[in-house]
mmCIF file as gemmi writes it, N, C-alpha and C atoms, coordinates in Angstrom:
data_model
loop_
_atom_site.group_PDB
_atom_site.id
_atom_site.type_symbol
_atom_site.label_atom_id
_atom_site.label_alt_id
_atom_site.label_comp_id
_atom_site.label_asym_id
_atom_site.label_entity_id
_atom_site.label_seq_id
_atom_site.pdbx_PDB_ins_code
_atom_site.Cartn_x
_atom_site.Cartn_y
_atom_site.Cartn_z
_atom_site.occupancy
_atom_site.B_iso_or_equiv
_atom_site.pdbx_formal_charge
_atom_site.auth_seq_id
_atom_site.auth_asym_id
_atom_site.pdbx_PDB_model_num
ATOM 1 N N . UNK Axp A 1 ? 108.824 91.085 160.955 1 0 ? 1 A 1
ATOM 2 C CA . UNK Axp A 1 ? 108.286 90.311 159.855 1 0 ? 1 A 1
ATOM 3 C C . UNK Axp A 1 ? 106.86 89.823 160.157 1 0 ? 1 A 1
ATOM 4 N N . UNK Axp A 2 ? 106.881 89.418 161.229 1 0 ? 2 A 1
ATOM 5 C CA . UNK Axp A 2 ? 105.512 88.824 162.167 1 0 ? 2 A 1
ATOM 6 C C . UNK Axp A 2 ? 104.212 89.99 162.105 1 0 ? 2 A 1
ATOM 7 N N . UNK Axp A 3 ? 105.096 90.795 162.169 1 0 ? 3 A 1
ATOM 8 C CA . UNK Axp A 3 ? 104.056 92.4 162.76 1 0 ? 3 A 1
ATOM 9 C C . UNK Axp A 3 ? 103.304 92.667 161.048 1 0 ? 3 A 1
ATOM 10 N N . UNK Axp A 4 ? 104.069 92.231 159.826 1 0 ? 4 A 1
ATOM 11 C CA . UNK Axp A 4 ? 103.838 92.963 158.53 1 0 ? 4 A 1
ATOM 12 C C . UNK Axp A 4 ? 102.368 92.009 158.279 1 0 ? 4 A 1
ATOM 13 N N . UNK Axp A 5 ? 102.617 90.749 158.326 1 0 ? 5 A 1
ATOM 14 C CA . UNK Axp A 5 ? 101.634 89.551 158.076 1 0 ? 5 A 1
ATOM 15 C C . UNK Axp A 5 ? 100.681 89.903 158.526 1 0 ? 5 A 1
ATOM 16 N N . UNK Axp A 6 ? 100.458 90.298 160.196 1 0 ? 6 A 1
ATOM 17 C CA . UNK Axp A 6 ? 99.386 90.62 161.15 1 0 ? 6 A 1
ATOM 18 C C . UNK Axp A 6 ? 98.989 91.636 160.905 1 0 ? 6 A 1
ATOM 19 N N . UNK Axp A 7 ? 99.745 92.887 159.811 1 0 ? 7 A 1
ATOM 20 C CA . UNK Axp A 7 ? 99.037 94.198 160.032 1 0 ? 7 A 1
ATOM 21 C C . UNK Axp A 7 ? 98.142 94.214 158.322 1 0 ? 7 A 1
ATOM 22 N N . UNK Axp A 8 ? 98.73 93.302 157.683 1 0 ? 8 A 1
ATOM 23 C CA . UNK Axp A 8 ? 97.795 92.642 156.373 1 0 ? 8 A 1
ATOM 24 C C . UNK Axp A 8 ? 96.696 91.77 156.25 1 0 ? 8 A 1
ATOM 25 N N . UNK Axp A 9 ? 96.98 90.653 157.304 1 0 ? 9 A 1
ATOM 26 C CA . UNK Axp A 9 ? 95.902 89.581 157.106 1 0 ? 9 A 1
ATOM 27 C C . UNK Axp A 9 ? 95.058 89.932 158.489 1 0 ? 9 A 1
ATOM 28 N N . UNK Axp A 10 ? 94.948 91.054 159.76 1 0 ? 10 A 1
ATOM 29 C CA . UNK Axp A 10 ? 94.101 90.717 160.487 1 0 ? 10 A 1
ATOM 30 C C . UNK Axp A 10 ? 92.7 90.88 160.384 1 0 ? 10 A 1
ATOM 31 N N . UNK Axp A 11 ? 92.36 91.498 159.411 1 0 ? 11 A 1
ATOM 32 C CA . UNK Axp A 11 ? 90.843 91.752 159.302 1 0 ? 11 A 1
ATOM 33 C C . UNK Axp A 11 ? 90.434 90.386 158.937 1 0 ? 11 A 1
ATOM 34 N N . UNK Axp A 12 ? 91.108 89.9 157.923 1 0 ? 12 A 1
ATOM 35 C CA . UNK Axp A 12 ? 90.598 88.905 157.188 1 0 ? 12 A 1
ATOM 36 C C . UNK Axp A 12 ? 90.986 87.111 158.366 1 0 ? 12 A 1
ATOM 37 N N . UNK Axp A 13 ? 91.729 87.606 159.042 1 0 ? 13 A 1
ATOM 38 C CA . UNK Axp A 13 ? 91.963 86.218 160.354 1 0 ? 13 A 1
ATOM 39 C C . UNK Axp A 13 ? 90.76 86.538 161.048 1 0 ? 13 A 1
ATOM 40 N N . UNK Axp A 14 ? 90.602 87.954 161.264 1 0 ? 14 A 1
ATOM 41 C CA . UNK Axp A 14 ? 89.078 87.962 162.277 1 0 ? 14 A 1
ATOM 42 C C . UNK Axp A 14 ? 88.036 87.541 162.168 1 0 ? 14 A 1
ATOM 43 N N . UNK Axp A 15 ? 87.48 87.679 160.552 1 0 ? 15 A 1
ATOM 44 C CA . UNK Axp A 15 ? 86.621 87.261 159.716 1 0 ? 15 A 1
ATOM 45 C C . UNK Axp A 15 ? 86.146 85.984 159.706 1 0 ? 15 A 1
ATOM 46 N N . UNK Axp A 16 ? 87.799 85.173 159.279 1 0 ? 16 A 1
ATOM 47 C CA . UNK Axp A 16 ? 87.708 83.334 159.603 1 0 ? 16 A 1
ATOM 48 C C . UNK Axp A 16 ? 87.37 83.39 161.202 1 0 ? 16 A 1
ATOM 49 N N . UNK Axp A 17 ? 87.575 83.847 161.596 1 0 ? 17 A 1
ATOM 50 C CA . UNK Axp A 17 ? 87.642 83.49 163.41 1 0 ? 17 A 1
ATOM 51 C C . UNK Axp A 17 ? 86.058 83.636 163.397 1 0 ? 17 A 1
ATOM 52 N N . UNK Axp A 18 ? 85.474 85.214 163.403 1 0 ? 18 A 1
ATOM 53 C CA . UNK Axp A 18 ? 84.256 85.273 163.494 1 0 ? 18 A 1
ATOM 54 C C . UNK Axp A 18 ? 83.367 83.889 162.845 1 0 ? 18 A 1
ATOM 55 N N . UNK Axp A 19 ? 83.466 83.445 161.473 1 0 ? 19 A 1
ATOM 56 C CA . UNK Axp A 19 ? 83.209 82.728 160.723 1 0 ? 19 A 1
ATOM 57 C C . UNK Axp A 19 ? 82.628 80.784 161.914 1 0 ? 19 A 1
ATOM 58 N N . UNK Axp A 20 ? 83.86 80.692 161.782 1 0 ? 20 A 1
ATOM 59 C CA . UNK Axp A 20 ? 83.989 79.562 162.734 1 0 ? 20 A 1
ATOM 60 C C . UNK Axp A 20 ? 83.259 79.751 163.624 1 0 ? 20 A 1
ATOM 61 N N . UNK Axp A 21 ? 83.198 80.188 164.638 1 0 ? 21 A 1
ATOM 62 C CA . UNK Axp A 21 ? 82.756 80.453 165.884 1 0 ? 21 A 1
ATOM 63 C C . UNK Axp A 21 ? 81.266 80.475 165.592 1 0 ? 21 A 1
ATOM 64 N N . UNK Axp A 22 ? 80.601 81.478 164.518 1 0 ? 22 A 1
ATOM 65 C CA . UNK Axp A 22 ? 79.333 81.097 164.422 1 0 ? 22 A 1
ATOM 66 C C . UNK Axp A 22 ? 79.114 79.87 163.72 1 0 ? 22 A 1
ATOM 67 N N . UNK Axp A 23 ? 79.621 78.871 163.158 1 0 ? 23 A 1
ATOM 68 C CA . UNK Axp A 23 ? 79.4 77.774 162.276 1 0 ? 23 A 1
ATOM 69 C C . UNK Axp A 23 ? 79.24 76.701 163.793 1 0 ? 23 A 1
ATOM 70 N N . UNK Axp A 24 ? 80.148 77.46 164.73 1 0 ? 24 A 1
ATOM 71 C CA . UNK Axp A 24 ? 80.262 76.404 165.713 1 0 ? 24 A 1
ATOM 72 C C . UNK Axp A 24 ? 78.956 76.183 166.074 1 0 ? 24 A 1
ATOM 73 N N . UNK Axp A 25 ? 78.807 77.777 166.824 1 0 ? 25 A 1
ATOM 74 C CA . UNK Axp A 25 ? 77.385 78.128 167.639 1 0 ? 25 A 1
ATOM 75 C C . UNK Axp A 25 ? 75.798 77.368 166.701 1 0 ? 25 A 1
ATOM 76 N N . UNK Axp A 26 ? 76.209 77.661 165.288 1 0 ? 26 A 1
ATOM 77 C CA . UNK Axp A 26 ? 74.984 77.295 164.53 1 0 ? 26 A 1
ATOM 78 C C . UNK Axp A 26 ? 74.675 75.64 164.616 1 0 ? 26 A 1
ATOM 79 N N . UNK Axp A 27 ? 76.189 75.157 164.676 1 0 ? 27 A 1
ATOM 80 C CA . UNK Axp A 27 ? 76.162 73.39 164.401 1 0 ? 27 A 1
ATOM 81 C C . UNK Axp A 27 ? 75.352 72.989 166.25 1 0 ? 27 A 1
ATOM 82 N N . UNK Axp A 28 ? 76.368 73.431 167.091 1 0 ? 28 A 1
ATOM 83 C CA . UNK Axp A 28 ? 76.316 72.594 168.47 1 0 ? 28 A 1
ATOM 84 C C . UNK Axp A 28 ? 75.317 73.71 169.018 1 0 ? 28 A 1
ATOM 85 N N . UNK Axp A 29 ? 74.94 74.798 169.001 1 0 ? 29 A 1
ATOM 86 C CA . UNK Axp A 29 ? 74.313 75.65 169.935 1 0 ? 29 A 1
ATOM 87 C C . UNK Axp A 29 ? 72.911 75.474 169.908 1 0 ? 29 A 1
ATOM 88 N N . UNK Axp A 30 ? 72.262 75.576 168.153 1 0 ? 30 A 1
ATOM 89 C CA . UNK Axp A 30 ? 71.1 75.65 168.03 1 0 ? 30 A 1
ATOM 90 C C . UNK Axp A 30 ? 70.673 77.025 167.615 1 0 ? 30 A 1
ATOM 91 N N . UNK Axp A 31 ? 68.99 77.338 167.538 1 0 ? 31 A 1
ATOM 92 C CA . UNK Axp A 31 ? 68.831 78.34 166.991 1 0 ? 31 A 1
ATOM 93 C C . UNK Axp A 31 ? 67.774 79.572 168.07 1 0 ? 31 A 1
ATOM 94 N N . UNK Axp A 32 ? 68.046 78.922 169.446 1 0 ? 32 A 1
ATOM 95 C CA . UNK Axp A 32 ? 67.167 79.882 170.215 1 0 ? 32 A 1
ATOM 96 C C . UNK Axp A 32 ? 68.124 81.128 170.848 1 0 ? 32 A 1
ATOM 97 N N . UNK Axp A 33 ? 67.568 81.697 171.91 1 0 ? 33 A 1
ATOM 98 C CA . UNK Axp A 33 ? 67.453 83.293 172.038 1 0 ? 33 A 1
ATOM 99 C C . UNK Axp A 33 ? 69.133 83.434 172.413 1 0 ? 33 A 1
ATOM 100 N N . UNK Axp A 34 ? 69.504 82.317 173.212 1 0 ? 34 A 1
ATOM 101 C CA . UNK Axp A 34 ? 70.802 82.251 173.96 1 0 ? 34 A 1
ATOM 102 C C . UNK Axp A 34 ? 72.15 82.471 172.467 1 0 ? 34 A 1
ATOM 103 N N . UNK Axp A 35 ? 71.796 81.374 171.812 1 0 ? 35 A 1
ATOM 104 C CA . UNK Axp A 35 ? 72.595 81.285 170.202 1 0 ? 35 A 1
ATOM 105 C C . UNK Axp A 35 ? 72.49 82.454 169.441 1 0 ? 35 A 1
ATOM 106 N N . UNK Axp A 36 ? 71.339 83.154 169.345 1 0 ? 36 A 1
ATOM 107 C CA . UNK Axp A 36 ? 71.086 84.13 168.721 1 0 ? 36 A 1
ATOM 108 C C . UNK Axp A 36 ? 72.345 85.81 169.488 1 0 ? 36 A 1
ATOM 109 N N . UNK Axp A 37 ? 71.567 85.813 171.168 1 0 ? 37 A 1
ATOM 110 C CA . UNK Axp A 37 ? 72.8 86.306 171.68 1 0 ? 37 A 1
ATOM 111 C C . UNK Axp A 37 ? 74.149 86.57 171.623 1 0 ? 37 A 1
ATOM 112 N N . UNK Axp A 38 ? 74.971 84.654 171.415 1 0 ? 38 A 1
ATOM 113 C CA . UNK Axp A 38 ? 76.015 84.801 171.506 1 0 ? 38 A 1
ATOM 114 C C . UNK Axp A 38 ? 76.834 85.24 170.178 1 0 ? 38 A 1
ATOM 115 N N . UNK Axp A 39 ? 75.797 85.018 169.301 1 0 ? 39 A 1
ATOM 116 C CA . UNK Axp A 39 ? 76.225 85.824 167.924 1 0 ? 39 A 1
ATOM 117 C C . UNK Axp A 39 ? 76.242 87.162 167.692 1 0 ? 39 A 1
ATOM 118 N N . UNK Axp A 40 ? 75.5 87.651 168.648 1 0 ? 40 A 1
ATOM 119 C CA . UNK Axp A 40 ? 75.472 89.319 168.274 1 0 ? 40 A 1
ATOM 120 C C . UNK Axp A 40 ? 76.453 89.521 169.082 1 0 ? 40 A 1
ATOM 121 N N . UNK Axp A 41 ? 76.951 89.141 170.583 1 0 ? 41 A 1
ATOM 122 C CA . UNK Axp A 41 ? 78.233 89.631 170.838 1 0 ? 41 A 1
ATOM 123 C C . UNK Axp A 41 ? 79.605 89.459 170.26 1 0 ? 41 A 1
ATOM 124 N N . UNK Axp A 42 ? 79.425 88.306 169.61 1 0 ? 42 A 1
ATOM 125 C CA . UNK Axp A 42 ? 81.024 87.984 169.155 1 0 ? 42 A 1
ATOM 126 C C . UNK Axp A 42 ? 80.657 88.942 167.704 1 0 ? 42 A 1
ATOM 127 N N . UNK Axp A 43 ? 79.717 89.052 167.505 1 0 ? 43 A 1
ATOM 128 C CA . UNK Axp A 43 ? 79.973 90.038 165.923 1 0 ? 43 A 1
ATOM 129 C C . UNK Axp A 43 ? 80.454 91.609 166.47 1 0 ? 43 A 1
ATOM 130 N N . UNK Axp A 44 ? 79.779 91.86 167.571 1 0 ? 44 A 1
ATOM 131 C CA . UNK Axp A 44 ? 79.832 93.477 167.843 1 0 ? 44 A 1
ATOM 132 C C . UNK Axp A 44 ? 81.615 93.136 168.77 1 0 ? 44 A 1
ATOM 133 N N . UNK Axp A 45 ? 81.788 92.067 169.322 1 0 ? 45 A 1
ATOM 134 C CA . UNK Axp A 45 ? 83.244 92.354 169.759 1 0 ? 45 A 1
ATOM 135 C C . UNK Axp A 45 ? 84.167 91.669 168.385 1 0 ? 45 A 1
ATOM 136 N N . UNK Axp A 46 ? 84.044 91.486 167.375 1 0 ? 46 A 1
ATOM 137 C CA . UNK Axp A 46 ? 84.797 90.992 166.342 1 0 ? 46 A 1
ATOM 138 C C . UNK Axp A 46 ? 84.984 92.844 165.583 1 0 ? 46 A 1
ATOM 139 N N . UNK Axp A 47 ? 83.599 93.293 165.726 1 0 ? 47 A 1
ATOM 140 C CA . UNK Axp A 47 ? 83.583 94.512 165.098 1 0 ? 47 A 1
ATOM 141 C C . UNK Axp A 47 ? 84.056 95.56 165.606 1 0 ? 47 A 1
ATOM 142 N N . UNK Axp A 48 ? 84.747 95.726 167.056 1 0 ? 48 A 1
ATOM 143 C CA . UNK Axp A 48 ? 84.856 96.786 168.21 1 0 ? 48 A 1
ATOM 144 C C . UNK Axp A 48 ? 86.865 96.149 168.04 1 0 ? 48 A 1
ATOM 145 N N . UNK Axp A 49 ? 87.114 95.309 167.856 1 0 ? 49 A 1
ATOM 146 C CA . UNK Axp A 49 ? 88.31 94.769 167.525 1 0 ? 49 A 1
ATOM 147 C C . UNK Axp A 49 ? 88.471 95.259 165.955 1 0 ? 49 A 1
ATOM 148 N N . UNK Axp A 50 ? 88.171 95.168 165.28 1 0 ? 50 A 1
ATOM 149 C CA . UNK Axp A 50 ? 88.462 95.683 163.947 1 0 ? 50 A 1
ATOM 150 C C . UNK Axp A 50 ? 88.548 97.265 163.999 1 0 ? 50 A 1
ATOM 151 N N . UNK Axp A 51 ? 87.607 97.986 164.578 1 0 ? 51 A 1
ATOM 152 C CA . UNK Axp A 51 ? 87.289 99.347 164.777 1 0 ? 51 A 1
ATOM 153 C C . UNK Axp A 51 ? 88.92 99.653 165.409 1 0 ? 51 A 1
ATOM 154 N N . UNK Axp A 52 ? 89.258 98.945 166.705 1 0 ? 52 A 1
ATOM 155 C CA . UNK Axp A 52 ? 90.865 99.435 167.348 1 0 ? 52 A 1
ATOM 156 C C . UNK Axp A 52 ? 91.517 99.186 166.53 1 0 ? 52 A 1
ATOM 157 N N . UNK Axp A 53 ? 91.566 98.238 165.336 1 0 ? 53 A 1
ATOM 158 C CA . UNK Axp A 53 ? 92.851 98.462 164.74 1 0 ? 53 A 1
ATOM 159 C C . UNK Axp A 53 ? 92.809 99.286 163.58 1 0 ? 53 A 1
ATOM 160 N N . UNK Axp A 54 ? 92.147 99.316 162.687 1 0 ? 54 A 1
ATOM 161 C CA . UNK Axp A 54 ? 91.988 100.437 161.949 1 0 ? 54 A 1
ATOM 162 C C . UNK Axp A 54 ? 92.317 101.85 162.452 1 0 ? 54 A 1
ATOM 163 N N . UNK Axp A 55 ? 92.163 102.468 163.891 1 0 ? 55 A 1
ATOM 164 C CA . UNK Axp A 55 ? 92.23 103.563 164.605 1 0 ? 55 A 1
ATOM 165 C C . UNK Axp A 55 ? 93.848 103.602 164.813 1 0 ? 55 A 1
ATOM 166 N N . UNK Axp A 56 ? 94.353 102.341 165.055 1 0 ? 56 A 1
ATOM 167 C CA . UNK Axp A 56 ? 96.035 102.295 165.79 1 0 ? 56 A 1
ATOM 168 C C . UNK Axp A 56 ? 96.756 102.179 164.223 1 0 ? 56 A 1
ATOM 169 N N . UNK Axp A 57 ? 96.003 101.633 163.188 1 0 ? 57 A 1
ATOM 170 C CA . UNK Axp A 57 ? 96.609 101.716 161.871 1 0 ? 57 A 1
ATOM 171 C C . UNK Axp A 57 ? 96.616 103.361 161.008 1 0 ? 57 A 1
ATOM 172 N N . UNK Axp A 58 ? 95.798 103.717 161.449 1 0 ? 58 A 1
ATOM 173 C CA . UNK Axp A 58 ? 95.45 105.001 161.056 1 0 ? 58 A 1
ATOM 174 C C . UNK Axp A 58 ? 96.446 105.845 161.696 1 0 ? 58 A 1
ATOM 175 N N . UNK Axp A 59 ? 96.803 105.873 162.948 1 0 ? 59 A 1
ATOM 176 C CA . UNK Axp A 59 ? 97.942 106.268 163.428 1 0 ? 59 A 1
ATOM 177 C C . UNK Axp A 59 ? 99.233 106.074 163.744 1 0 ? 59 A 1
ATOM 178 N N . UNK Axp A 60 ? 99.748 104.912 162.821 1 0 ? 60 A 1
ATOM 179 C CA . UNK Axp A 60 ? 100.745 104.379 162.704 1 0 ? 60 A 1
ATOM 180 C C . UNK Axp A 60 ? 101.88 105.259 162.013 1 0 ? 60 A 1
ATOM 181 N N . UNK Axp A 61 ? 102.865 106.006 162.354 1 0 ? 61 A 1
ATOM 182 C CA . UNK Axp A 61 ? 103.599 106.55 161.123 1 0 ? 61 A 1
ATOM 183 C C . UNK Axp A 61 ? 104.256 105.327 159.834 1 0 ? 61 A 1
ATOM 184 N N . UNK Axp A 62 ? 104.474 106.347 159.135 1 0 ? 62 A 1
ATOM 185 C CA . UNK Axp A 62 ? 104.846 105.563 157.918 1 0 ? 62 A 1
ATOM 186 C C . UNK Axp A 62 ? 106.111 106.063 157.503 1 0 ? 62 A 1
ATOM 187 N N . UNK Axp A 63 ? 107.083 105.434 157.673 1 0 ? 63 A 1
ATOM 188 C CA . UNK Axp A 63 ? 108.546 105.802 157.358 1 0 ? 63 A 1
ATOM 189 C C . UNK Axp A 63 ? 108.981 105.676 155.853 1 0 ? 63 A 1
ATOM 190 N N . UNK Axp A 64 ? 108.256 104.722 154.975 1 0 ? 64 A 1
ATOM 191 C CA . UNK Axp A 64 ? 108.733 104.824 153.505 1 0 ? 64 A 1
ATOM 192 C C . UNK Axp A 64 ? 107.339 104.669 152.885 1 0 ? 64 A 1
ATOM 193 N N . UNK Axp A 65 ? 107.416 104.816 151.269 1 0 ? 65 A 1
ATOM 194 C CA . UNK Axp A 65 ? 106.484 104.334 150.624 1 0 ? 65 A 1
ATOM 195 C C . UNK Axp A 65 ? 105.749 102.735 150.876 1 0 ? 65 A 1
ATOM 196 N N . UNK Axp A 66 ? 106.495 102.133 151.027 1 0 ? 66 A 1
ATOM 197 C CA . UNK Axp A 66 ? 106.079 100.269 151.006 1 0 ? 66 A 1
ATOM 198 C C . UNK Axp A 66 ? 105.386 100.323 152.485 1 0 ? 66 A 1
ATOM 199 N N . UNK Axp A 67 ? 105.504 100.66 153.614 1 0 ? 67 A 1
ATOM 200 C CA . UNK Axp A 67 ? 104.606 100.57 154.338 1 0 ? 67 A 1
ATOM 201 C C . UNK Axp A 67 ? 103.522 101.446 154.501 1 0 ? 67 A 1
ATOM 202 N N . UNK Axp A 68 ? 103.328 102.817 153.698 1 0 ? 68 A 1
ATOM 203 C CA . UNK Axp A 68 ? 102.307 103.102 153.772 1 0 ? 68 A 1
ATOM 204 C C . UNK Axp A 68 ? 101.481 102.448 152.714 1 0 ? 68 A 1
ATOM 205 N N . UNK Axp A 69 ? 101.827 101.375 151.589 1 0 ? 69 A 1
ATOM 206 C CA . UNK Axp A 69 ? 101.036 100.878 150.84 1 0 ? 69 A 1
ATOM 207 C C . UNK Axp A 69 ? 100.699 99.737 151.592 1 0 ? 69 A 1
ATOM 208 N N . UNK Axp A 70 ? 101.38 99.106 152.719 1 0 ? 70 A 1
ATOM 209 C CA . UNK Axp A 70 ? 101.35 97.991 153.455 1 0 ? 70 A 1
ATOM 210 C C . UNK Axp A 70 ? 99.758 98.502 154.051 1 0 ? 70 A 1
ATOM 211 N N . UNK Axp A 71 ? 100.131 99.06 154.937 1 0 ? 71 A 1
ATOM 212 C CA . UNK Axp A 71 ? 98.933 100.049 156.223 1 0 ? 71 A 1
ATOM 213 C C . UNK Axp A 71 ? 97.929 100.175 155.184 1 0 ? 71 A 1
ATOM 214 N N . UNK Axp A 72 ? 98.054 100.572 153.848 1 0 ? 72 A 1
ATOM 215 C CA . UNK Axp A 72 ? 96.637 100.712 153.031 1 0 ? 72 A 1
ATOM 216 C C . UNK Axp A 72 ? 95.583 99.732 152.606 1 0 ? 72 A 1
ATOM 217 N N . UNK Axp A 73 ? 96.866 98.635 152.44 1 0 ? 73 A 1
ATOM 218 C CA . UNK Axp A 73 ? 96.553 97.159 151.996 1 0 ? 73 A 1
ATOM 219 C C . UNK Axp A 73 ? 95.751 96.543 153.26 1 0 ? 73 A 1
ATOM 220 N N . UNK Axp A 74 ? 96.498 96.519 154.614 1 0 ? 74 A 1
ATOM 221 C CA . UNK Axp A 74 ? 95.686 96.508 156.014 1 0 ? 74 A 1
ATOM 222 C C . UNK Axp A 74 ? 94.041 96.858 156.363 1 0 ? 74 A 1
ATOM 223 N N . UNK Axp A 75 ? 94.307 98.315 155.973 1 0 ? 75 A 1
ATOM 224 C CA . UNK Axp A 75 ? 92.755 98.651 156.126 1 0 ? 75 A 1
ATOM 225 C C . UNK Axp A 75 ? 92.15 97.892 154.964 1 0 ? 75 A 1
ATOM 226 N N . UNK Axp A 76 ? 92.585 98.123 153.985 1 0 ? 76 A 1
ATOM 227 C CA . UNK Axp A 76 ? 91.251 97.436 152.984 1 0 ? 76 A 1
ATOM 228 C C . UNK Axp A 76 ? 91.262 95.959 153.582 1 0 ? 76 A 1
ATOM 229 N N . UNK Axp A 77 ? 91.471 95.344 153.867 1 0 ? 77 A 1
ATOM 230 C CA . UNK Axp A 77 ? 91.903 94.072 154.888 1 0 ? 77 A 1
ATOM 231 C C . UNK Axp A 77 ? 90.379 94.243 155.602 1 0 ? 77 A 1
ATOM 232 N N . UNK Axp A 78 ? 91.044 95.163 156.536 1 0 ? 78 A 1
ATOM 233 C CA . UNK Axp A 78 ? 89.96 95.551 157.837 1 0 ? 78 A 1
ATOM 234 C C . UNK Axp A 78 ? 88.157 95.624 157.426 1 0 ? 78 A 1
ATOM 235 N N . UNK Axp A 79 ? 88.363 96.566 156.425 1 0 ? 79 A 1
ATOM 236 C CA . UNK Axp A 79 ? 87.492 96.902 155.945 1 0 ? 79 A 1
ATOM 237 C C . UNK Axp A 79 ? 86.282 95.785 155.581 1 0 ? 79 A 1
ATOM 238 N N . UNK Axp A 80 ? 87.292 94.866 154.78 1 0 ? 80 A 1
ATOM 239 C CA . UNK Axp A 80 ? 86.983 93.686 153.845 1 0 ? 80 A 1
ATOM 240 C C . UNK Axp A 80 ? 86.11 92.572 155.145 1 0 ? 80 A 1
ATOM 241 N N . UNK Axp A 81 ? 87.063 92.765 156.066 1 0 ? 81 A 1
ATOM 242 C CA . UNK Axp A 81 ? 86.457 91.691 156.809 1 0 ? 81 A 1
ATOM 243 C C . UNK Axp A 81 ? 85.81 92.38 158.125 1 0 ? 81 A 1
ATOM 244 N N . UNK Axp A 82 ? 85.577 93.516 158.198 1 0 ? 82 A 1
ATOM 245 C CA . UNK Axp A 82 ? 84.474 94.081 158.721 1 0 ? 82 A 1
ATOM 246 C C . UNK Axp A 82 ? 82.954 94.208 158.12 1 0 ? 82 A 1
ATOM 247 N N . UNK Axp A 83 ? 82.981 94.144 156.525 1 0 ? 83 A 1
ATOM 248 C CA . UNK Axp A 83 ? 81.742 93.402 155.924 1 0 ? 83 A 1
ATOM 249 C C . UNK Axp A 83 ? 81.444 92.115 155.9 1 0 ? 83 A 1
ATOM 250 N N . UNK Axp A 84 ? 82.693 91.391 155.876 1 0 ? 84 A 1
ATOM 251 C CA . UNK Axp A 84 ? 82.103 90.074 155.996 1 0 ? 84 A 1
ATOM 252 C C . UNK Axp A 84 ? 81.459 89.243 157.436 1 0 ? 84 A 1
ATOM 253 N N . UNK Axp A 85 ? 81.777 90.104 158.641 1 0 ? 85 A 1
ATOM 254 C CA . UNK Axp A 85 ? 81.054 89.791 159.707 1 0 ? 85 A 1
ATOM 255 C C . UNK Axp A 85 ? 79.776 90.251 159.63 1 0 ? 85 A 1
ATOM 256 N N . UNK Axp A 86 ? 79.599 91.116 159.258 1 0 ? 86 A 1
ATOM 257 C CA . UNK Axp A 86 ? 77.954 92.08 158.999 1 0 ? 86 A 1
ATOM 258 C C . UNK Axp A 86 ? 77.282 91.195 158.258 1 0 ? 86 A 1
ATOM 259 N N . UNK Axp A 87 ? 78.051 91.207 157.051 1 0 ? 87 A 1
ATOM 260 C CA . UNK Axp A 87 ? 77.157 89.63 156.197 1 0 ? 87 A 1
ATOM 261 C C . UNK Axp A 87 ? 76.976 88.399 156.864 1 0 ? 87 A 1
ATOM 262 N N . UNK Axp A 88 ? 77.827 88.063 157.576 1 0 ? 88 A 1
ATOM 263 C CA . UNK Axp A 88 ? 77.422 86.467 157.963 1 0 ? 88 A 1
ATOM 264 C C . UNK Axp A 88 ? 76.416 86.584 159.116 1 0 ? 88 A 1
ATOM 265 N N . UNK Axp A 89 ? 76.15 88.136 160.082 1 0 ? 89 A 1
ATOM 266 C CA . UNK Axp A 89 ? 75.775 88.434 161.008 1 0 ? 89 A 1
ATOM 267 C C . UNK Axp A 89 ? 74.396 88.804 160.612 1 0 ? 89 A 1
ATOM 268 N N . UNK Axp A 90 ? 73.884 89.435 159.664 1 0 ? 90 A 1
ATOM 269 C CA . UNK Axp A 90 ? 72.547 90.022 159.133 1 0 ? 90 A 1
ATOM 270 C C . UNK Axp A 90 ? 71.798 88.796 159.014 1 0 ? 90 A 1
ATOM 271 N N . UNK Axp A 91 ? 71.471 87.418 158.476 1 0 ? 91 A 1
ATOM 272 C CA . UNK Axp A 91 ? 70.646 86.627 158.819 1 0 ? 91 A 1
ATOM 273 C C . UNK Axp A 91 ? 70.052 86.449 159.877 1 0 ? 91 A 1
ATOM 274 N N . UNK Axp A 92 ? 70.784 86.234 161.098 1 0 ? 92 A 1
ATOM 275 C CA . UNK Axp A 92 ? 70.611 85.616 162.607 1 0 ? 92 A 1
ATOM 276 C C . UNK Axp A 92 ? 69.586 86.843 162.908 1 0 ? 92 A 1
ATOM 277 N N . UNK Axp A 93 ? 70.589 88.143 162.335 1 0 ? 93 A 1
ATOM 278 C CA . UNK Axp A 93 ? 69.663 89.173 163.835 1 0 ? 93 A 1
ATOM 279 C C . UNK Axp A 93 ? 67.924 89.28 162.68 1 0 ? 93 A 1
ATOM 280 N N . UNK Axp A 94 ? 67.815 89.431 161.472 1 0 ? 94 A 1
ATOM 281 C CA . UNK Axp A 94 ? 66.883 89.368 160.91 1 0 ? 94 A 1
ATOM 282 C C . UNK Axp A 94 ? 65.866 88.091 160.774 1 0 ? 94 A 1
ATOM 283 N N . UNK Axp A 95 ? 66.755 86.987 161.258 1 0 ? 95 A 1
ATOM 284 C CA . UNK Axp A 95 ? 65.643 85.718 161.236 1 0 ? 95 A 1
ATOM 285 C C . UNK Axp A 95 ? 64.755 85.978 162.694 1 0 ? 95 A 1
ATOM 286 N N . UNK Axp A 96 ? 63.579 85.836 162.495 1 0 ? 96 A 1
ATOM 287 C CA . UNK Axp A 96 ? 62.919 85.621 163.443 1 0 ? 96 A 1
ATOM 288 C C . UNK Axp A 96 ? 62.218 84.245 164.3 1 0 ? 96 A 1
C-alpha cells in the first residue's frame, strides 16, 4: 500500500523537498558563491534521483491494467516534478 503512494507522489515529495531546502539555503544561507553551489548540487542530486526512478519505473513489470495506469500516473509525477526543480533552479544559476 506504502509502495503505491511512493510510486505516485515521489516526484512531487522530491519537488517539496527540493523546494524547502532551497527556501532554507535562500532564508539562512544568503546569496554568495557557497549558496549558489549548494543549490546546484541538491538540484542536480534531486534530478539524478528522479532520473533512477523513472528508469526502475520504466522497468517495473505491470501485472494488470490499474498498475500500469498507476506507473503512468508516477512518471507524469516524475516528470512534473523534475520541471519544477529546473524552475525553481533557473533563477540562482542565471542570477549573477
Amino acid at each position: 500500500m506504502m509502495r503505491s503512494w511512493l510510486i505516485l507522489l515521489g516526484g512531487l515529495l522530491l519537488w517539496a523537498v527540493h523546494f524547502f531546502l532551497l527556501y532554507g539555503i535562500g532564508e539562512f544561507g544568503g546569496s554568495g558563491p557557497a549558496a549558489r553551489l549548494a543549490i546546484g548540487l541538491i538540484s542536480i542530486a534531486c534530478l539524478a534521483i528522479i532520473t533512477i526512478l523513472l528508469v526502475r519505473l520504466a522497468r517495473q513489470p505491470r501485472e494488470d491494467a490499474l498498475s500500469g495506469w498507476g506507473a503512468y500516473l508516477g512518471r507524469a509525477g516524475l516528470l512534473l516534478g523534475a520541471l519544477g526543480v529546473v524552475w525553481q533552479t533557473l533563477p540562482v544559476l542565471l542570477a549573477q
